[in-house]
PDB file of C-alpha atoms and ligand atoms in Angstrom:
ATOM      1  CA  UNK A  27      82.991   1.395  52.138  1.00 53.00           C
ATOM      2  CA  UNK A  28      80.782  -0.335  54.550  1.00 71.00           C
ATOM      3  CA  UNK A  29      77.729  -3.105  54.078  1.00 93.00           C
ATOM      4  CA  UNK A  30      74.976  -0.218  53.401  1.00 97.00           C
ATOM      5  CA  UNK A  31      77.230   2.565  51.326  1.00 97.00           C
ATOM      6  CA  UNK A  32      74.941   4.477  48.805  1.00 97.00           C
ATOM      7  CA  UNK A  33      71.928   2.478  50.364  1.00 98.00           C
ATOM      8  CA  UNK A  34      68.926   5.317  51.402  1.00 98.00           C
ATOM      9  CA  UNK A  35      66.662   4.161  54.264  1.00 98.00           C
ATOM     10  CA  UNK A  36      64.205   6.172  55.604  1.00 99.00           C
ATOM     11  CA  UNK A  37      63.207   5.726  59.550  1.00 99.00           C
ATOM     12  CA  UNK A  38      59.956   7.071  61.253  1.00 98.00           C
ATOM     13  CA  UNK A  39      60.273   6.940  64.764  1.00 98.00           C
ATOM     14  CA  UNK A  40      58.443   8.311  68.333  1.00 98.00           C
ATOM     15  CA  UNK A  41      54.932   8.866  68.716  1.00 98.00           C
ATOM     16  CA  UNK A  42      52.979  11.871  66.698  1.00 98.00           C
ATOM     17  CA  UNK A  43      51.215  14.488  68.449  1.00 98.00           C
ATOM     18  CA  UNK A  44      47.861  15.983  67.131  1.00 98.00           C
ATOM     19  CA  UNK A  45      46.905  18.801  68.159  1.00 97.00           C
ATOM     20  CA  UNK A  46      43.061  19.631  69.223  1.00 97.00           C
ATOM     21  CA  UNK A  47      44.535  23.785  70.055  1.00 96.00           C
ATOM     22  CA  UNK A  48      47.606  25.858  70.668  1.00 96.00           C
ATOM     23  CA  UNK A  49      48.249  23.929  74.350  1.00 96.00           C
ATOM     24  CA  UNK A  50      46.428  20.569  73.956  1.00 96.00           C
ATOM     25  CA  UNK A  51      47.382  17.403  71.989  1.00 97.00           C
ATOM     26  CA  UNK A  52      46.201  13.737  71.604  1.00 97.00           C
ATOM     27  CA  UNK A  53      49.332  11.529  71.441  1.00 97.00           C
ATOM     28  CA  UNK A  54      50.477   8.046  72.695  1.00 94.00           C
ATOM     29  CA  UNK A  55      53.949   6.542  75.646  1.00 89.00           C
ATOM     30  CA  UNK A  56      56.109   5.752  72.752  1.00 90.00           C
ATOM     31  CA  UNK A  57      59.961   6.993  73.474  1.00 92.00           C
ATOM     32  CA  UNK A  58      61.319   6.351  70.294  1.00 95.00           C
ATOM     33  CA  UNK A  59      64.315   4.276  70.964  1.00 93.00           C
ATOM     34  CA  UNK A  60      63.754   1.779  69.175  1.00 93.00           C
ATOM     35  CA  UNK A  61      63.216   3.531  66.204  1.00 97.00           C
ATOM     36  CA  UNK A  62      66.645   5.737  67.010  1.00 98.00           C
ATOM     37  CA  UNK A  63      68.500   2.797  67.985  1.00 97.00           C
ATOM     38  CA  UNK A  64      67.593   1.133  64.102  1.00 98.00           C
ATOM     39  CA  UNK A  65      68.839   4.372  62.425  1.00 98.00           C
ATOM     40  CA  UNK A  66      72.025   4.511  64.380  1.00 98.00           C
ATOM     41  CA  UNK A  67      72.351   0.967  63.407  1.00 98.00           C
ATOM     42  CA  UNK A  68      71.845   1.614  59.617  1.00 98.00           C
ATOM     43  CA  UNK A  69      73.470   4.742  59.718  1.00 98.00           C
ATOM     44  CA  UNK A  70      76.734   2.615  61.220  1.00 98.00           C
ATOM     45  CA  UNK A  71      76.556   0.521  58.449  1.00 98.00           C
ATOM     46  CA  UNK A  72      77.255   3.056  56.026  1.00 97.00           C
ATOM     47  CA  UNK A  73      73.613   3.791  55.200  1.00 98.00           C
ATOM     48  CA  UNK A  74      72.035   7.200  54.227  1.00 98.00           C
ATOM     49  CA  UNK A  75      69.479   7.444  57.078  1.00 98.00           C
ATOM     50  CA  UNK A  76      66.828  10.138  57.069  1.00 98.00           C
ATOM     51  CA  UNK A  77      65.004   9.792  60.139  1.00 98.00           C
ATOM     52  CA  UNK A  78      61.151  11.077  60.806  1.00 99.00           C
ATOM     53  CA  UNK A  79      60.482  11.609  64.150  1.00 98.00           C
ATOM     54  CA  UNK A  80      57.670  13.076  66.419  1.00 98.00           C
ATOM     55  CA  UNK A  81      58.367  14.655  69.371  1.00 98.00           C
ATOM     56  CA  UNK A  82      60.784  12.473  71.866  1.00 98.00           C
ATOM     57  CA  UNK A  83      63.414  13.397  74.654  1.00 97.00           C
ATOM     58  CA  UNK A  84      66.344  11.813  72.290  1.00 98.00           C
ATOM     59  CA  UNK A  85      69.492  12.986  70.768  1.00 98.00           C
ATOM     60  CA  UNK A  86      69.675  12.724  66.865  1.00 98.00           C
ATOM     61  CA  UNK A  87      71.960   9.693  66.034  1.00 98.00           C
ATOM     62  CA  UNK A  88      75.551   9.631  64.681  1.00 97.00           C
ATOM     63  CA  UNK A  89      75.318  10.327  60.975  1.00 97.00           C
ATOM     64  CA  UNK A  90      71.921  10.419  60.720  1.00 98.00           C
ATOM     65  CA  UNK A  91      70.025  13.033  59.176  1.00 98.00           C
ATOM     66  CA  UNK A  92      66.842  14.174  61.609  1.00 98.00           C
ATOM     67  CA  UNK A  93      63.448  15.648  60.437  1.00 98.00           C
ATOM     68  CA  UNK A  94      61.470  16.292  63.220  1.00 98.00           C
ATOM     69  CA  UNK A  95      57.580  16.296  62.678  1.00 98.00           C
ATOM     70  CA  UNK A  96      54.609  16.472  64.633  1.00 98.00           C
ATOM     71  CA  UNK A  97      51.547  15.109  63.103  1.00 98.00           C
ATOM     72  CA  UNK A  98      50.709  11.615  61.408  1.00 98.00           C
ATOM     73  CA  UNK A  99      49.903  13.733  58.221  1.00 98.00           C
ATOM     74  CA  UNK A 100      53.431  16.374  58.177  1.00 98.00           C
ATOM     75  CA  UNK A 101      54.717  12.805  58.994  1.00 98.00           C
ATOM     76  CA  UNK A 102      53.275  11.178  55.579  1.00 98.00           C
ATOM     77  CA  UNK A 103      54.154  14.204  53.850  1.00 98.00           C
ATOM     78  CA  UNK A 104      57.942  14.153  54.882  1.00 99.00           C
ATOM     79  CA  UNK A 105      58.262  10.407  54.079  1.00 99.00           C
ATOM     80  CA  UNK A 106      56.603  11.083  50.756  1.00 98.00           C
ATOM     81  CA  UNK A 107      59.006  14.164  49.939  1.00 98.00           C
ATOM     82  CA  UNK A 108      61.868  11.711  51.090  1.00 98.00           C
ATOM     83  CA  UNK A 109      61.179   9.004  47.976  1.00 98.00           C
ATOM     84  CA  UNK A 110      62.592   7.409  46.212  1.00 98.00           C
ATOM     85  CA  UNK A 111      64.526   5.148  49.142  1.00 98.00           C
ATOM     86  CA  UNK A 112      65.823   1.530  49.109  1.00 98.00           C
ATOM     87  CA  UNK A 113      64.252   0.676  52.747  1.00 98.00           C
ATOM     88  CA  UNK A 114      61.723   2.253  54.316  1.00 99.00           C
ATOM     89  CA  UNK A 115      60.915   1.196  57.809  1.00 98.00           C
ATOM     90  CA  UNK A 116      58.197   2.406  59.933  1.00 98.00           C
ATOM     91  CA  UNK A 117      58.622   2.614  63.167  1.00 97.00           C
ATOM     92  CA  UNK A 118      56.438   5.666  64.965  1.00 98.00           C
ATOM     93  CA  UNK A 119      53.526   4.978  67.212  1.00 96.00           C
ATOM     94  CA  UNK A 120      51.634   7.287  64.954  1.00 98.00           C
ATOM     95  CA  UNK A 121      48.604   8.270  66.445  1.00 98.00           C
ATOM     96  CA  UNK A 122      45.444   6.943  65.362  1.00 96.00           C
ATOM     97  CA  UNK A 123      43.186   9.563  65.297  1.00 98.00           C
ATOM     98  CA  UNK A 124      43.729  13.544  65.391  1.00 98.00           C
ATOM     99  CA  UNK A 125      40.924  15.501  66.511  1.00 97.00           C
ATOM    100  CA  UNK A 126      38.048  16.589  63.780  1.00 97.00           C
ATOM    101  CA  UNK A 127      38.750  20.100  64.371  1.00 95.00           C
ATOM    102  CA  UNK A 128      42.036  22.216  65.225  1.00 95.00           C
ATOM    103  CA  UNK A 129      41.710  25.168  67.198  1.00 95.00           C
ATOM    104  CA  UNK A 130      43.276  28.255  66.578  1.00 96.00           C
ATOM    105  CA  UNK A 131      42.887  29.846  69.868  1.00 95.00           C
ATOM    106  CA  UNK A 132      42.626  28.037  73.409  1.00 95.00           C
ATOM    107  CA  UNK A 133      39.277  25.927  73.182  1.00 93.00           C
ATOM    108  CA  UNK A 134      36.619  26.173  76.007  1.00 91.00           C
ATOM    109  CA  UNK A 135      36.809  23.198  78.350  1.00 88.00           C
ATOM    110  CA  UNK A 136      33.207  22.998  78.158  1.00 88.00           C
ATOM    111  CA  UNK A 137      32.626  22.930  74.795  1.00 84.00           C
ATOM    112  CA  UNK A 138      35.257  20.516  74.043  1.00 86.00           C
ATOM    113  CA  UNK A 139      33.815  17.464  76.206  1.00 86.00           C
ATOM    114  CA  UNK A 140      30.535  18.318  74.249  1.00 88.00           C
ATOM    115  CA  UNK A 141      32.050  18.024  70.743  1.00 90.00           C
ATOM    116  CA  UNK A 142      34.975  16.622  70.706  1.00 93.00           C
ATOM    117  CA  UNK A 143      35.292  14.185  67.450  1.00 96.00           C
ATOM    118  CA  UNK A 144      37.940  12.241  66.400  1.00 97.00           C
ATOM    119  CA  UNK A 145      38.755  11.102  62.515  1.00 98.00           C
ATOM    120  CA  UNK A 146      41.060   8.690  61.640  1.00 98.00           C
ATOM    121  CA  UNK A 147      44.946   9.300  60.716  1.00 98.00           C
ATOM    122  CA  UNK A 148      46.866   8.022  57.362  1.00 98.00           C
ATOM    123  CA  UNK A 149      48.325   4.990  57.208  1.00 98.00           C
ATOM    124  CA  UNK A 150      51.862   5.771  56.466  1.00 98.00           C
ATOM    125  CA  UNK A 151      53.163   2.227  56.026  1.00 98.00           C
ATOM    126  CA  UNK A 152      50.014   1.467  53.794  1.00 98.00           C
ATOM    127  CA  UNK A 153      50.786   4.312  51.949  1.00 98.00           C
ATOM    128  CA  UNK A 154      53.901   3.622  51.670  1.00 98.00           C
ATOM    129  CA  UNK A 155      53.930  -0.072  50.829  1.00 98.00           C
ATOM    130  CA  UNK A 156      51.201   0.261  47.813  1.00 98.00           C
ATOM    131  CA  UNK A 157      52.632   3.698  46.153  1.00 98.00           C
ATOM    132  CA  UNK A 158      52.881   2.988  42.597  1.00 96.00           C
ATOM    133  CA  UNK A 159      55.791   4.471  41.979  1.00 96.00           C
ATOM    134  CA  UNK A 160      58.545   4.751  43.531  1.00 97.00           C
ATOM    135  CA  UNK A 161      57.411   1.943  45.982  1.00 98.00           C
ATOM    136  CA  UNK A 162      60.729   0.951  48.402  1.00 98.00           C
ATOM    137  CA  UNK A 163      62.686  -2.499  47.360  1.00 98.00           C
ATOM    138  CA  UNK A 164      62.033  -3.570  50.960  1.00 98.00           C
ATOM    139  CA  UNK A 165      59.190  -2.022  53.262  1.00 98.00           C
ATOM    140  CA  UNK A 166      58.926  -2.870  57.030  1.00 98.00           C
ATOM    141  CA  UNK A 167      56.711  -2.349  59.814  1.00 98.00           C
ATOM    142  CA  UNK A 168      55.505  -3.249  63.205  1.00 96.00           C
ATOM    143  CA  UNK A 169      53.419  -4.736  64.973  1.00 94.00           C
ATOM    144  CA  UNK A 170      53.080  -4.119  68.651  1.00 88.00           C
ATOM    145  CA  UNK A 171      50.789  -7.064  70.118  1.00 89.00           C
ATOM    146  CA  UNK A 172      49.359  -7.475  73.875  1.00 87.00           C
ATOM    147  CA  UNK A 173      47.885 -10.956  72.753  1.00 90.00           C
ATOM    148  CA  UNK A 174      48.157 -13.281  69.704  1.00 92.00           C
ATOM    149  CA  UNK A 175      50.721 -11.773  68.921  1.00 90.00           C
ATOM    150  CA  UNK A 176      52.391 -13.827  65.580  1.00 92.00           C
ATOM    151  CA  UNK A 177      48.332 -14.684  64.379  1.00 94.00           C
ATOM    152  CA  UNK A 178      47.820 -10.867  64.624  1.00 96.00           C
ATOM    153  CA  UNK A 179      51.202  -9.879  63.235  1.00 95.00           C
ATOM    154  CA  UNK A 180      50.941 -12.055  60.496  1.00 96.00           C
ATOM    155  CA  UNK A 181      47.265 -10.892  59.546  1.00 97.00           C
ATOM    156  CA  UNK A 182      49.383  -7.717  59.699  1.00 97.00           C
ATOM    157  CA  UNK A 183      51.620  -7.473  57.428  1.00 98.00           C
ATOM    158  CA  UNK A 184      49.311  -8.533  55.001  1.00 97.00           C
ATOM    159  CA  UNK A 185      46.560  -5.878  55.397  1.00 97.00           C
ATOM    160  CA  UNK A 186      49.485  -3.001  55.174  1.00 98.00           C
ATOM    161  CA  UNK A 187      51.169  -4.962  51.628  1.00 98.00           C
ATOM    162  CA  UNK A 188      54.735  -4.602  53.591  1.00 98.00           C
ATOM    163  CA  UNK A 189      57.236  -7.295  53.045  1.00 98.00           C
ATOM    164  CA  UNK A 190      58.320  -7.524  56.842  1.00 98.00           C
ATOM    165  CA  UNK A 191      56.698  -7.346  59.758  1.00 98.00           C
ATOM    166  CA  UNK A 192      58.896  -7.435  63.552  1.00 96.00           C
ATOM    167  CA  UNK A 193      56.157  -7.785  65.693  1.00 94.00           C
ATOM    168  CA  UNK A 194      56.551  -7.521  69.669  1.00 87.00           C
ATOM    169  CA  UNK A 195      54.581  -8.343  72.664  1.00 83.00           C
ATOM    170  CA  UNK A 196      53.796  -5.055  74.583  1.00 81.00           C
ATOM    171  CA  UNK A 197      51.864  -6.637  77.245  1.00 76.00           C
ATOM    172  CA  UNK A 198      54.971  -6.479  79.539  1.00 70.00           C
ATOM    173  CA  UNK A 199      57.395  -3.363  80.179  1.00 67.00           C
ATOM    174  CA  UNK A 200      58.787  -3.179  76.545  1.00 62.00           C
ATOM    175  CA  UNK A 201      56.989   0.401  76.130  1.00 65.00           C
ATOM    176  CA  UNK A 202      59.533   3.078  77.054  1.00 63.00           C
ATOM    177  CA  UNK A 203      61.828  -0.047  78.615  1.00 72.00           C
ATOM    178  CA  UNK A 204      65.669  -1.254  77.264  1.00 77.00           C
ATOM    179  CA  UNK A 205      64.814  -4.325  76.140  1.00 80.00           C
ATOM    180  CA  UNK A 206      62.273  -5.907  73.467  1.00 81.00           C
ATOM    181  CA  UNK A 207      61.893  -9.761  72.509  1.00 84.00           C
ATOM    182  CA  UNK A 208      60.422  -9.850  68.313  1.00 91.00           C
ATOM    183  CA  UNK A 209      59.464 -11.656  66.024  1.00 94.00           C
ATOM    184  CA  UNK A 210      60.236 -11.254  62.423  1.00 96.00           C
ATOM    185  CA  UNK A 211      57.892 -12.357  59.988  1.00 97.00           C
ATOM    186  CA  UNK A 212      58.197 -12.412  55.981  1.00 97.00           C
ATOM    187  CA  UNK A 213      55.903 -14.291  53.646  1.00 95.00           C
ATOM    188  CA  UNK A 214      58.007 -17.793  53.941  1.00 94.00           C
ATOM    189  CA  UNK A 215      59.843 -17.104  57.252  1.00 93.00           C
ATOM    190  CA  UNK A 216      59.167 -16.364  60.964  1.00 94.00           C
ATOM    191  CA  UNK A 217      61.796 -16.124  63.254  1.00 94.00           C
ATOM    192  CA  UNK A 218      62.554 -15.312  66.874  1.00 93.00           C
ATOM    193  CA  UNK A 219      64.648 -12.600  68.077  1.00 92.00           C
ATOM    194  CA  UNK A 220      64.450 -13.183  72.213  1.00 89.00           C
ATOM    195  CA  UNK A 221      64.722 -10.646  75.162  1.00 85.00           C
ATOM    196  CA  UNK A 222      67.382  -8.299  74.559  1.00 87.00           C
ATOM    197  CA  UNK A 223      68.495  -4.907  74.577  1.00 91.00           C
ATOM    198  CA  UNK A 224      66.894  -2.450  71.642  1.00 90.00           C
ATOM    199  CA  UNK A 225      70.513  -1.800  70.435  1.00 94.00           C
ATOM    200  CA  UNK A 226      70.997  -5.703  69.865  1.00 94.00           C
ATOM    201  CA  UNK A 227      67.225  -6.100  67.771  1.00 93.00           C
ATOM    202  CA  UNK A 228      68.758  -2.999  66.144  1.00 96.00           C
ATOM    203  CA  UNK A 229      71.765  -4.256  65.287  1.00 96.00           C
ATOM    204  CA  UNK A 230      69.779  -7.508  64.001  1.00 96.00           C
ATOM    205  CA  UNK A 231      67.534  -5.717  61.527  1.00 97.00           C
ATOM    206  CA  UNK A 232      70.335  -3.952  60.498  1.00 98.00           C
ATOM    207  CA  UNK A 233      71.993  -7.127  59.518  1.00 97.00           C
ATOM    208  CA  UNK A 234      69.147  -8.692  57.685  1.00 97.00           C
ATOM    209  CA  UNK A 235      68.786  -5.558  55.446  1.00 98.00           C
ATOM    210  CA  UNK A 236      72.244  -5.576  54.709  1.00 97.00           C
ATOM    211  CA  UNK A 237      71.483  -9.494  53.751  1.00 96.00           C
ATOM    212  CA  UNK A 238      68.685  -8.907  52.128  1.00 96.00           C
ATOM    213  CA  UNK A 239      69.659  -6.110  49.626  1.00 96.00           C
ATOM    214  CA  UNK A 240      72.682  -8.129  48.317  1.00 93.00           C
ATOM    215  CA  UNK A 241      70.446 -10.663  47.585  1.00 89.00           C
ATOM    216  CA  UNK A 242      68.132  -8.236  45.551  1.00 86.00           C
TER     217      UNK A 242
HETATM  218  O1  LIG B 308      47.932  -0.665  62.704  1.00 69.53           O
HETATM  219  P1  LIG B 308      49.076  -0.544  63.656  1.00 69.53           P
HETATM  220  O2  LIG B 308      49.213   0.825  64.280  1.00 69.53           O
HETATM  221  O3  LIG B 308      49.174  -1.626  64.676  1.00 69.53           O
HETATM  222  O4  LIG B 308      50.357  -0.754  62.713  1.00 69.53           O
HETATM  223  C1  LIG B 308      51.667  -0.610  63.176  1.00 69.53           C
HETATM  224  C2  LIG B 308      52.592  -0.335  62.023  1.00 69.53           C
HETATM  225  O5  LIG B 308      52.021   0.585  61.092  1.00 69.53           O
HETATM  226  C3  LIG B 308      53.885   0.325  62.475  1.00 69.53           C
HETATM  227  O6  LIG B 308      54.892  -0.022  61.566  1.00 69.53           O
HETATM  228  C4  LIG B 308      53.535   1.812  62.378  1.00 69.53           C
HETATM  229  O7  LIG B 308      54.689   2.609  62.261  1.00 69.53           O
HETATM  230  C5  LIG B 308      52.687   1.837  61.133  1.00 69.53           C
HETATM  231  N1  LIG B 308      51.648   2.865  61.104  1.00 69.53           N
HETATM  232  C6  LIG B 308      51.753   3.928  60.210  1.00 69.53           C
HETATM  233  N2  LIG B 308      50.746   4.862  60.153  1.00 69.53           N
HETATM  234  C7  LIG B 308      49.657   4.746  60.931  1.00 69.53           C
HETATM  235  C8  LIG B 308      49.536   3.671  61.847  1.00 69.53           C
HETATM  236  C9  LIG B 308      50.548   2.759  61.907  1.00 69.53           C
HETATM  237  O8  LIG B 308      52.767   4.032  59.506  1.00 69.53           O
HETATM  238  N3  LIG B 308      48.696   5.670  60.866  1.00 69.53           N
END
């Protein structure tokens, strides 16, 4: 019996690819390890981690069940099937957009750079964070920030109705990098986590959940 036992926690991690035909995609640098490194940690702790990820170059975690997606929408729908959870914690770099149309065959380069139109993804976390039912105890998101980043984060967290927010500056090498410096921001609380390794914010948010459902 550890700290999370019987505790379900859903992870999205990695970037989502959308695809605009059968060879071409729109999609963004994110790795994933943070996101993997945050299941492993739960997952450690005795939780029952179902990880969403889009496509990365990472080995599923230890006890930790993998559903591998590509798009911001099979994304959505896999977190959705997934309910109800205690946690859910989104972590992807899911794409913004995904291109209007979807080829079926190999689209003409000339045509493309003449239509090509863009609409806007689901938010997931929104979605997420204002269900109805159903709704997880504890919902937490990002926030990755090149400037401003706690006035930004803060704004944040309460445009997507999610209770936490760990917001990081990416204007450095944090993107595909070891290390990652957060802040983690609540209605009443902000508070540092500096410059260390993934594993160690991992292993910090892992902690706070466990704190945070025994006080719920
Ligand atoms: O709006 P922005 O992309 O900066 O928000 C980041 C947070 O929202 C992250 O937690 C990310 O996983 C989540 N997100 C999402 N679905 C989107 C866009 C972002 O779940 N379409």
């Amino acid at each position: 019996m550890t700290s999370l036992t019987g505790k379900k926690i859903i992870v999205t991690a990695g970037p989502t690819i959308e695809a605009l035909d059968p060879v071409r995609f729109l999609s963004n640098r994110s790795s994933g390890k943070q996101g993997y490194l945050i299941a492993e940690a739960l997952a450690h702790r005795g939780a029952d981690v179902r990880l969403v990820s889009g496509p990365v170059c990472l080995p599923c975690p230890f006890d930790v069940t993998r559903i591998e997606v590509e798009s911001a929408r099979e994304m959505l729908a896999v977190v959705e099937a997934e309910l109800p959870a205690d946690v859910f914690i989104a972590v992807a770099a899911v794409s913004d957009w995904r291109p209007a149309e979807t080829h079926a065959r190999k689209a003409e380069k000339s045509a493309v750079a003449t239509t090509l139109q863009l609409v806007e993804n689901p938010d997931i976390l929104h979605t997420i964070a204002t269900r109805k039912t159903d709704r997880p105890g504890l919902v937490i998101g990002f926030a990755a920030e090149t400037h401003d980043v706690r006035e930004r984060a803060r704004a944040k967290r309460r445009r997507k109705d999610c209770d936490w927010i760990i917001a990081n500056d990416v204007s450095g090498d944090v993107m595909g990098g070891d290390e990652n410096a957060v802040w983690l921001i609540s209605d009443h609380e902000e508070t540092v986590w500096p410059r260390t390794q993934k594993a160690g914010i991992a292993a910090l948010l892992a902690d706070r959940i466990v704190a945070a459902l025994s006080e719920m």
